[in-house]
Short mmCIF file of C-alpha atoms and ligand atoms in Angstrom, two decimals:
data_model
loop_
_atom_site.label_atom_id
_atom_site.label_comp_id
_atom_site.label_asym_id
_atom_site.label_seq_id
_atom_site.Cartn_x
_atom_site.Cartn_y
_atom_site.Cartn_z
CA UNK A 206 -17.51 -53.92 -5.20
CA UNK A 207 -17.01 -51.08 -7.69
CA UNK A 208 -20.16 -50.18 -9.61
CA UNK A 209 -18.38 -47.31 -11.38
CA UNK A 210 -15.27 -47.45 -13.57
CA UNK A 211 -14.45 -43.78 -13.43
CA UNK A 212 -15.03 -40.89 -11.06
CA UNK A 213 -14.21 -37.52 -12.63
CA UNK A 214 -13.85 -34.52 -10.34
CA UNK A 215 -13.76 -31.15 -12.01
CA UNK A 216 -15.41 -27.97 -13.19
CA UNK A 217 -18.85 -27.38 -14.68
CA UNK A 218 -19.50 -24.74 -17.32
CA UNK A 219 -21.15 -24.56 -20.72
CA UNK A 220 -19.36 -23.28 -23.82
CA UNK A 221 -20.93 -20.81 -26.20
CA UNK A 222 -19.06 -21.34 -29.45
CA UNK A 223 -19.33 -18.52 -31.98
CA UNK A 224 -17.93 -19.50 -35.39
CA UNK A 225 -17.21 -17.70 -38.61
CA UNK A 226 -14.41 -16.33 -40.81
CA UNK A 227 -14.22 -13.18 -38.67
CA UNK A 228 -15.41 -13.40 -35.08
CA UNK A 229 -13.21 -10.62 -33.78
CA UNK A 230 -15.44 -8.23 -31.79
CA UNK A 231 -15.32 -4.58 -32.85
CA UNK A 232 -15.92 -2.08 -30.09
CA UNK A 233 -17.72 1.19 -30.76
CA UNK A 234 -21.07 -0.68 -30.71
CA UNK A 235 -20.43 -2.28 -34.09
CA UNK A 236 -22.62 -5.29 -34.87
CA UNK A 237 -21.11 -8.18 -36.83
CA UNK A 238 -22.95 -11.25 -38.10
CA UNK A 239 -21.37 -14.67 -37.59
CA UNK A 240 -21.99 -18.07 -39.22
CA UNK A 241 -22.99 -20.07 -36.19
CA UNK A 242 -23.55 -19.95 -32.42
CA UNK A 243 -23.73 -23.22 -30.45
CA UNK A 244 -24.37 -23.65 -26.74
CA UNK A 245 -22.73 -26.91 -25.75
CA UNK A 246 -21.13 -28.90 -22.95
CA UNK A 247 -17.97 -27.10 -21.86
CA UNK A 248 -15.42 -27.85 -19.12
CA UNK A 249 -12.47 -30.06 -19.85
CA UNK A 250 -13.47 -32.47 -17.09
CA UNK A 251 -17.12 -32.74 -18.15
CA UNK A 252 -16.11 -33.32 -21.79
CA UNK A 253 -13.79 -36.12 -20.64
CA UNK A 254 -16.59 -37.68 -18.57
CA UNK A 255 -18.96 -37.61 -21.57
CA UNK A 256 -16.28 -39.14 -23.81
CA UNK A 257 -15.65 -41.93 -21.30
CA UNK A 258 -19.36 -42.68 -20.94
CA UNK A 259 -19.69 -42.78 -24.73
CA UNK A 260 -16.91 -45.38 -24.88
CA UNK A 261 -18.82 -47.45 -22.33
CA UNK A 262 -17.03 -46.66 -19.07
CA UNK A 263 -19.43 -46.40 -16.12
CA UNK A 264 -18.70 -42.79 -15.26
CA UNK A 265 -19.73 -40.43 -12.45
CA UNK A 266 -18.95 -36.74 -12.22
CA UNK A 267 -18.52 -34.53 -9.17
CA UNK A 268 -18.44 -30.76 -9.36
CA UNK A 269 -20.28 -27.62 -8.24
CA UNK A 270 -22.83 -25.71 -10.30
CA UNK A 271 -24.90 -22.66 -9.45
CA UNK A 272 -28.68 -22.94 -9.23
CA UNK A 273 -29.26 -21.36 -12.62
CA UNK A 274 -29.94 -22.15 -16.26
CA UNK A 275 -26.30 -22.80 -17.20
CA UNK A 276 -25.92 -25.25 -14.31
CA UNK A 277 -29.17 -27.06 -15.14
CA UNK A 278 -28.19 -27.20 -18.80
CA UNK A 279 -24.84 -28.81 -17.97
CA UNK A 280 -26.19 -31.38 -15.51
CA UNK A 281 -29.01 -32.38 -17.88
CA UNK A 282 -26.70 -32.61 -20.88
CA UNK A 283 -24.15 -34.75 -19.01
CA UNK A 284 -26.90 -37.03 -17.66
CA UNK A 285 -28.30 -37.44 -21.18
CA UNK A 286 -24.88 -38.64 -22.27
CA UNK A 287 -24.87 -41.31 -19.60
CA UNK A 288 -22.77 -39.60 -16.93
CA UNK A 289 -24.00 -40.09 -13.35
CA UNK A 290 -24.29 -36.54 -12.00
CA UNK A 291 -26.27 -37.43 -8.90
CA UNK A 292 -23.39 -36.42 -6.59
CA UNK A 293 -22.94 -32.97 -8.14
CA UNK A 294 -23.53 -30.06 -5.80
CA UNK A 295 -25.90 -27.25 -6.76
CA UNK A 296 -25.04 -24.18 -4.70
CA UNK A 297 -27.74 -21.49 -4.51
CA UNK A 298 -25.19 -18.85 -3.59
CA UNK A 299 -23.05 -19.33 -6.72
CA UNK A 300 -23.43 -18.70 -10.43
CA UNK A 301 -22.32 -21.31 -12.95
CA UNK A 302 -19.28 -20.33 -15.00
CA UNK A 303 -19.36 -19.88 -18.77
CA UNK A 304 -16.86 -19.79 -21.64
CA UNK A 305 -17.46 -17.85 -24.83
CA UNK A 306 -15.28 -19.29 -27.58
CA UNK A 307 -14.65 -17.11 -30.62
CA UNK A 308 -13.64 -19.67 -33.22
CA UNK A 309 -12.34 -18.81 -36.66
CA UNK A 310 -10.70 -21.26 -39.07
CA UNK A 311 -7.14 -21.33 -37.70
CA UNK A 312 -7.41 -19.81 -34.27
CA UNK A 313 -9.72 -19.15 -31.37
CA UNK A 314 -10.02 -16.82 -28.41
CA UNK A 315 -11.75 -17.73 -25.17
CA UNK A 316 -13.46 -15.51 -22.60
CA UNK A 317 -14.26 -17.37 -19.37
CA UNK A 318 -16.39 -16.20 -16.48
CA UNK A 319 -15.21 -18.59 -13.71
CA UNK A 320 -18.30 -18.44 -11.47
CA UNK A 321 -18.57 -21.71 -9.50
CA UNK A 322 -15.70 -23.38 -11.44
CA UNK A 323 -13.20 -23.23 -8.56
CA UNK A 324 -15.65 -23.63 -5.68
CA UNK A 325 -15.55 -27.39 -4.94
CA UNK A 326 -13.95 -27.98 -1.52
CA UNK A 327 -12.23 -31.21 -0.43
CA UNK A 328 -14.81 -31.75 2.34
CA UNK A 329 -17.59 -31.73 -0.29
CA UNK A 330 -16.19 -34.84 -1.99
CA UNK A 331 -18.50 -37.69 -1.03
CA UNK A 332 -15.99 -40.30 0.19
CA UNK A 333 -18.36 -43.17 -0.58
CA UNK A 334 -17.60 -42.46 -4.26
CA UNK A 335 -14.01 -43.52 -3.59
CA UNK A 336 -15.27 -46.97 -2.66
CA UNK A 337 -17.64 -47.18 -5.63
CA UNK A 338 -15.26 -46.36 -8.50
CA UNK A 339 -12.12 -48.04 -9.86
CA UNK A 340 -10.37 -44.89 -11.01
CA UNK A 341 -10.22 -41.21 -10.00
CA UNK A 342 -9.50 -38.53 -12.60
CA UNK A 343 -9.19 -34.83 -11.82
CA UNK A 344 -9.23 -32.27 -14.63
CA UNK A 345 -8.39 -28.56 -14.82
CA UNK A 346 -6.14 -28.61 -11.75
CA UNK A 347 -5.30 -24.93 -12.04
CA UNK A 348 -8.96 -23.86 -12.06
CA UNK A 349 -9.99 -25.88 -8.99
CA UNK A 350 -8.86 -23.28 -6.48
CA UNK A 351 -10.65 -24.57 -3.36
CA UNK A 352 -9.91 -28.24 -4.07
CA UNK A 353 -6.22 -27.88 -5.01
CA UNK A 354 -4.70 -27.81 -1.48
CA UNK A 355 -6.61 -30.98 -0.52
CA UNK A 356 -5.81 -32.97 -3.64
CA UNK A 357 -2.71 -34.86 -2.43
CA UNK A 358 -4.72 -36.19 0.53
CA UNK A 359 -7.68 -37.02 -1.71
CA UNK A 360 -5.47 -38.95 -4.14
CA UNK A 361 -3.87 -40.78 -1.21
CA UNK A 362 -7.35 -41.73 0.04
CA UNK A 363 -8.25 -42.93 -3.45
CA UNK A 364 -5.17 -45.17 -3.51
CA UNK A 365 -6.01 -46.51 -0.08
CA UNK A 366 -9.48 -47.34 -1.37
CA UNK A 367 -7.85 -49.36 -4.18
CA UNK A 368 -8.42 -46.84 -6.96
CA UNK A 369 -5.94 -45.83 -9.63
CA UNK A 370 -5.59 -42.10 -10.32
CA UNK A 371 -4.96 -39.66 -13.16
CA UNK A 372 -4.64 -35.93 -13.71
CA UNK A 373 -4.93 -33.52 -16.64
CA UNK A 374 -3.89 -30.10 -15.41
CA UNK A 375 -4.79 -28.20 -18.57
CA UNK A 376 -3.45 -24.68 -18.87
CA UNK A 377 -2.40 -22.58 -15.87
CA UNK A 378 -3.94 -19.13 -16.41
CA UNK A 379 -1.60 -17.69 -13.73
CA UNK A 380 1.49 -18.81 -15.69
CA UNK A 381 3.07 -20.16 -12.46
CA UNK A 382 2.77 -23.91 -13.21
CA UNK A 383 3.17 -24.81 -9.59
CA UNK A 384 0.57 -24.89 -6.80
CA UNK A 385 1.92 -28.02 -5.10
CA UNK A 386 1.67 -30.04 -8.29
CA UNK A 387 4.72 -32.22 -7.54
CA UNK A 388 3.00 -33.59 -4.45
CA UNK A 389 -0.14 -34.40 -6.41
CA UNK A 390 1.89 -36.07 -9.16
CA UNK A 391 3.56 -38.29 -6.59
CA UNK A 392 0.08 -39.79 -5.98
CA UNK A 393 -0.78 -40.07 -9.66
CA UNK A 394 -0.68 -43.22 -11.82
CA UNK A 395 -1.31 -41.48 -15.16
CA UNK A 396 -0.52 -37.90 -16.16
CA UNK A 397 -2.17 -36.45 -19.27
CA UNK A 398 -0.85 -32.98 -20.24
CA UNK A 399 -0.41 -31.54 -23.71
CA UNK A 400 3.10 -30.72 -24.93
CA UNK A 401 3.16 -27.06 -23.84
CA UNK A 402 1.80 -27.98 -20.43
CA UNK A 403 4.28 -30.85 -20.03
CA UNK A 404 7.26 -28.60 -20.82
CA UNK A 405 6.02 -25.80 -18.56
CA UNK A 406 5.34 -28.12 -15.63
CA UNK A 407 8.64 -30.00 -15.98
CA UNK A 408 10.44 -26.71 -16.61
CA UNK A 409 12.21 -28.30 -19.59
CA UNK A 410 12.98 -26.90 -23.03
CA UNK A 411 12.31 -30.09 -24.96
CA UNK A 412 9.64 -32.78 -24.87
CA UNK A 413 12.08 -35.71 -24.32
CA UNK A 414 13.53 -33.93 -21.27
CA UNK A 415 10.05 -33.18 -19.97
CA UNK A 416 8.95 -36.80 -20.45
CA UNK A 417 12.00 -38.06 -18.57
CA UNK A 418 11.39 -35.66 -15.70
CA UNK A 419 7.64 -36.33 -15.45
CA UNK A 420 8.11 -40.09 -15.72
CA UNK A 421 10.34 -39.90 -12.65
CA UNK A 422 7.21 -38.79 -10.74
CA UNK A 423 4.36 -40.65 -12.48
CA UNK A 424 4.35 -44.27 -13.76
CA UNK A 425 2.59 -43.43 -17.05
CA UNK A 426 2.81 -40.10 -18.90
CA UNK A 427 0.79 -39.53 -22.09
CA UNK A 428 1.33 -36.22 -23.88
CA UNK A 429 -1.01 -34.76 -26.51
CA UNK A 430 0.61 -33.28 -29.62
CA UNK A 431 -2.39 -31.81 -31.46
CA UNK A 432 -2.35 -32.71 -35.17
CA UNK A 433 0.85 -34.70 -34.55
CA UNK A 434 -1.00 -37.22 -32.35
CA UNK A 435 0.53 -38.11 -29.00
CA UNK A 436 3.29 -39.90 -27.11
CA UNK A 437 3.16 -42.18 -24.10
CA UNK A 438 6.12 -42.93 -21.89
CA UNK A 439 6.74 -45.19 -18.96
CA UNK A 440 9.94 -46.13 -17.21
CA UNK A 441 8.40 -49.10 -15.52
CA UNK A 442 5.42 -50.71 -17.11
CA UNK A 443 4.85 -53.03 -14.16
CA UNK A 444 3.80 -50.02 -12.06
CA UNK A 445 1.61 -48.58 -14.77
CA UNK A 446 -0.78 -50.47 -16.95
CA UNK A 447 -0.18 -53.75 -15.14
CA UNK A 448 -1.39 -52.15 -11.90
CA UNK A 449 -4.69 -51.20 -13.44
CA UNK A 450 -5.07 -54.55 -15.10
CA UNK A 451 -4.56 -56.30 -11.78
CA UNK A 452 -7.26 -54.12 -10.25
CA UNK A 453 -9.78 -54.71 -12.96
CA UNK A 454 -9.04 -58.39 -13.30
CA UNK A 455 -8.94 -57.71 -17.05
CA UNK A 456 -6.74 -59.89 -19.17
CA UNK A 457 -4.06 -58.24 -21.22
CA UNK A 458 -4.58 -58.84 -24.88
CA UNK A 459 -0.91 -58.53 -25.85
CA UNK A 460 2.48 -58.98 -24.23
CA UNK A 461 3.72 -56.06 -22.12
CA UNK A 462 5.18 -53.21 -24.08
CA UNK A 463 7.73 -50.82 -22.60
CA UNK A 464 9.14 -47.40 -23.02
CA UNK A 465 8.25 -44.64 -25.40
CA UNK A 466 5.47 -44.79 -28.01
CA UNK A 467 4.21 -42.34 -30.62
CA UNK A 468 0.81 -42.56 -32.27
CA UNK A 469 -0.40 -40.43 -35.16
CA UNK A 470 -3.57 -38.38 -35.22
CA UNK A 471 -6.21 -39.55 -37.70
CA UNK A 472 -6.51 -37.60 -40.95
CA UNK A 473 -9.89 -35.97 -40.34
CA UNK A 474 -11.69 -32.89 -41.67
CA UNK A 475 -11.26 -30.77 -38.59
CA UNK A 476 -14.26 -28.64 -37.70
CA UNK A 477 -13.37 -27.66 -34.12
CA UNK A 478 -10.60 -28.90 -31.83
CA UNK A 479 -12.31 -27.76 -28.60
CA UNK A 480 -12.03 -30.58 -26.07
CA UNK A 481 -9.91 -32.85 -28.31
CA UNK A 482 -7.46 -33.35 -25.44
CA UNK A 483 -10.29 -34.39 -23.14
CA UNK A 484 -11.56 -36.96 -25.62
CA UNK A 485 -7.95 -38.20 -25.92
CA UNK A 486 -7.92 -38.62 -22.12
CA UNK A 487 -11.18 -40.58 -22.24
CA UNK A 488 -9.72 -42.96 -24.82
CA UNK A 489 -6.47 -43.38 -22.93
CA UNK A 490 -8.29 -44.14 -19.67
CA UNK A 491 -10.50 -46.67 -21.47
CA UNK A 492 -7.39 -48.58 -22.54
CA UNK A 493 -5.69 -48.15 -19.18
CA UNK A 494 -8.70 -49.39 -17.21
CA UNK A 495 -9.01 -52.41 -19.47
CA UNK A 496 -5.36 -53.34 -19.00
CA UNK A 497 -4.39 -52.65 -22.60
CA UNK A 498 -0.73 -52.32 -23.60
CA UNK A 499 0.41 -48.71 -23.54
CA UNK A 500 0.80 -48.36 -27.31
CA UNK A 501 -2.76 -49.54 -27.97
CA UNK A 502 -4.22 -47.27 -25.27
CA UNK A 503 -2.34 -44.39 -26.93
CA UNK A 504 -3.68 -45.24 -30.39
CA UNK A 505 -7.24 -45.35 -29.06
CA UNK A 506 -6.64 -42.01 -27.30
CA UNK A 507 -5.43 -40.35 -30.51
CA UNK A 508 -8.36 -41.76 -32.46
CA UNK A 509 -10.82 -40.45 -29.86
CA UNK A 510 -9.15 -37.02 -29.91
CA UNK A 511 -9.15 -36.81 -33.70
CA UNK A 512 -12.72 -38.07 -34.15
CA UNK A 513 -13.96 -35.51 -31.61
CA UNK A 514 -12.83 -32.70 -33.94
CA UNK A 515 -15.43 -33.69 -36.56
CA UNK A 516 -18.12 -31.46 -35.04
CA UNK A 517 -18.27 -28.17 -33.15
CA UNK A 518 -17.89 -28.38 -29.37
CA UNK A 519 -16.21 -31.02 -27.25
CA UNK A 520 -18.82 -33.78 -27.11
CA UNK A 521 -20.84 -33.93 -30.37
CA UNK A 522 -18.13 -35.68 -32.38
CA UNK A 523 -16.99 -38.05 -29.61
CA UNK A 524 -16.83 -41.62 -30.96
CA UNK A 525 -18.43 -44.77 -29.70
CA UNK A 526 -16.05 -47.60 -28.87
CA UNK A 527 -16.96 -49.30 -32.15
CA UNK A 528 -16.10 -46.19 -34.19
CA UNK A 529 -12.80 -45.69 -32.36
CA UNK A 530 -11.81 -49.37 -32.66
CA UNK A 531 -12.62 -49.33 -36.37
CA UNK A 532 -10.42 -46.26 -36.79
CA UNK A 533 -7.41 -47.87 -35.10
CA UNK A 534 -7.94 -51.15 -36.94
CA UNK A 535 -7.72 -49.34 -40.27
CA UNK A 536 -4.55 -47.42 -39.43
N1 LIG B 120 -5.83 -30.85 -36.14
C1 LIG B 120 -6.00 -32.12 -35.71
N2 LIG B 120 -6.14 -33.14 -36.59
C2 LIG B 120 -6.31 -34.41 -36.17
N3 LIG B 120 -6.34 -34.76 -34.87
C3 LIG B 120 -6.20 -33.80 -33.94
C4 LIG B 120 -6.03 -32.42 -34.30
N4 LIG B 120 -5.92 -31.69 -33.16
C5 LIG B 120 -6.03 -32.58 -32.13
N5 LIG B 120 -6.20 -33.84 -32.59
C6 LIG B 120 -6.31 -35.08 -31.82
O1 LIG B 120 -6.72 -34.77 -30.50
C7 LIG B 120 -5.70 -35.11 -29.56
C8 LIG B 120 -5.60 -34.08 -28.47
O2 LIG B 120 -5.50 -32.79 -29.01
P1 LIG B 120 -4.59 -31.62 -28.41
O3 LIG B 120 -5.04 -30.39 -29.13
O4 LIG B 120 -3.17 -31.98 -28.51
O5 LIG B 120 -5.01 -31.61 -26.87
P2 LIG B 120 -5.31 -30.39 -25.88
O6 LIG B 120 -6.71 -29.98 -26.23
O7 LIG B 120 -5.22 -30.95 -24.49
O8 LIG B 120 -4.27 -29.35 -26.17
C9 LIG B 120 -4.41 -35.25 -30.36
O9 LIG B 120 -3.57 -36.18 -29.71
C10 LIG B 120 -4.94 -35.76 -31.69
O10 LIG B 120 -5.13 -37.16 -31.66
MG1 LIG B 121 -6.11 -30.23 -22.58
#
């Protein structure tokens, strides 16, 4: 019997967000003063896990941290937000990664020290978690260097254990957009890229072409479009949301919907878009795991993404389920 809704496997690193009108470093030992510096939960996957827990999904996280202050900070902060981190691995021989985000009003630059980010190996994944959770999500595919080759087998094991699966690759720093991804996608029930990632992975010029290509591999594709909201596409709904609803035993609250849907972002006063895509994922998976129709899952996802931009960092602005439902009711 599943005692967890969601198992997230991914990377662990804090973000140091430095904000101001001019955060461009000046070499030559120049000192500049900035408006604000915030140490906060980083890592796409960890931000997603916190967003899911905030919405009420019973969520566990698996990743590797070093035995150091950054690692302890991350594990404590995730636990405080209701994420079960008891299976995370603390490796004395590694140092926890860190991102420094230089954020000015219309742009940001990121410096990442990878540290332990890519260290998790397939044999370190506690297989009992696959029997305890209903759904497996993996984030930051292109950063998980040691795990990547074992992911198709891990997803296949998850399916055998009765789980549904999803993936958000995020950006590929190598620019290759490959790494055996097609094989992983063939084991995926939900794929959650943003538009640039979707086009790069599908090797298509336009979003409609990319959606068509990706939907030939994955039953449900939801693509994030920043301030434009998002789209969700399925060629065969019966294999997508219905599958998850059968697993959960949840009742659908509307007749099946098919095809392509677009949902708008909420008009919010944007403070910081860090992690908006991860909060979108959390909202989408909430709807998916509760057997919602695709269009409603997408609207919740967009609301969660937009509301997360209200505060600096990925997790501070993440909505409760009540807040997110209120936002989509008022649309
Ligand atoms: N400027 C914005 N205004 C309102 N909502 C936004 C804005 N940027 C992002 N969002 C919300 O967050 C979601 C995900 O953001 P996006 O930036 O597309 O993801 P990613 O971080 O993966 O690139 C969007 O679908 C949208 O709902
Ligand atoms: Mg993203």
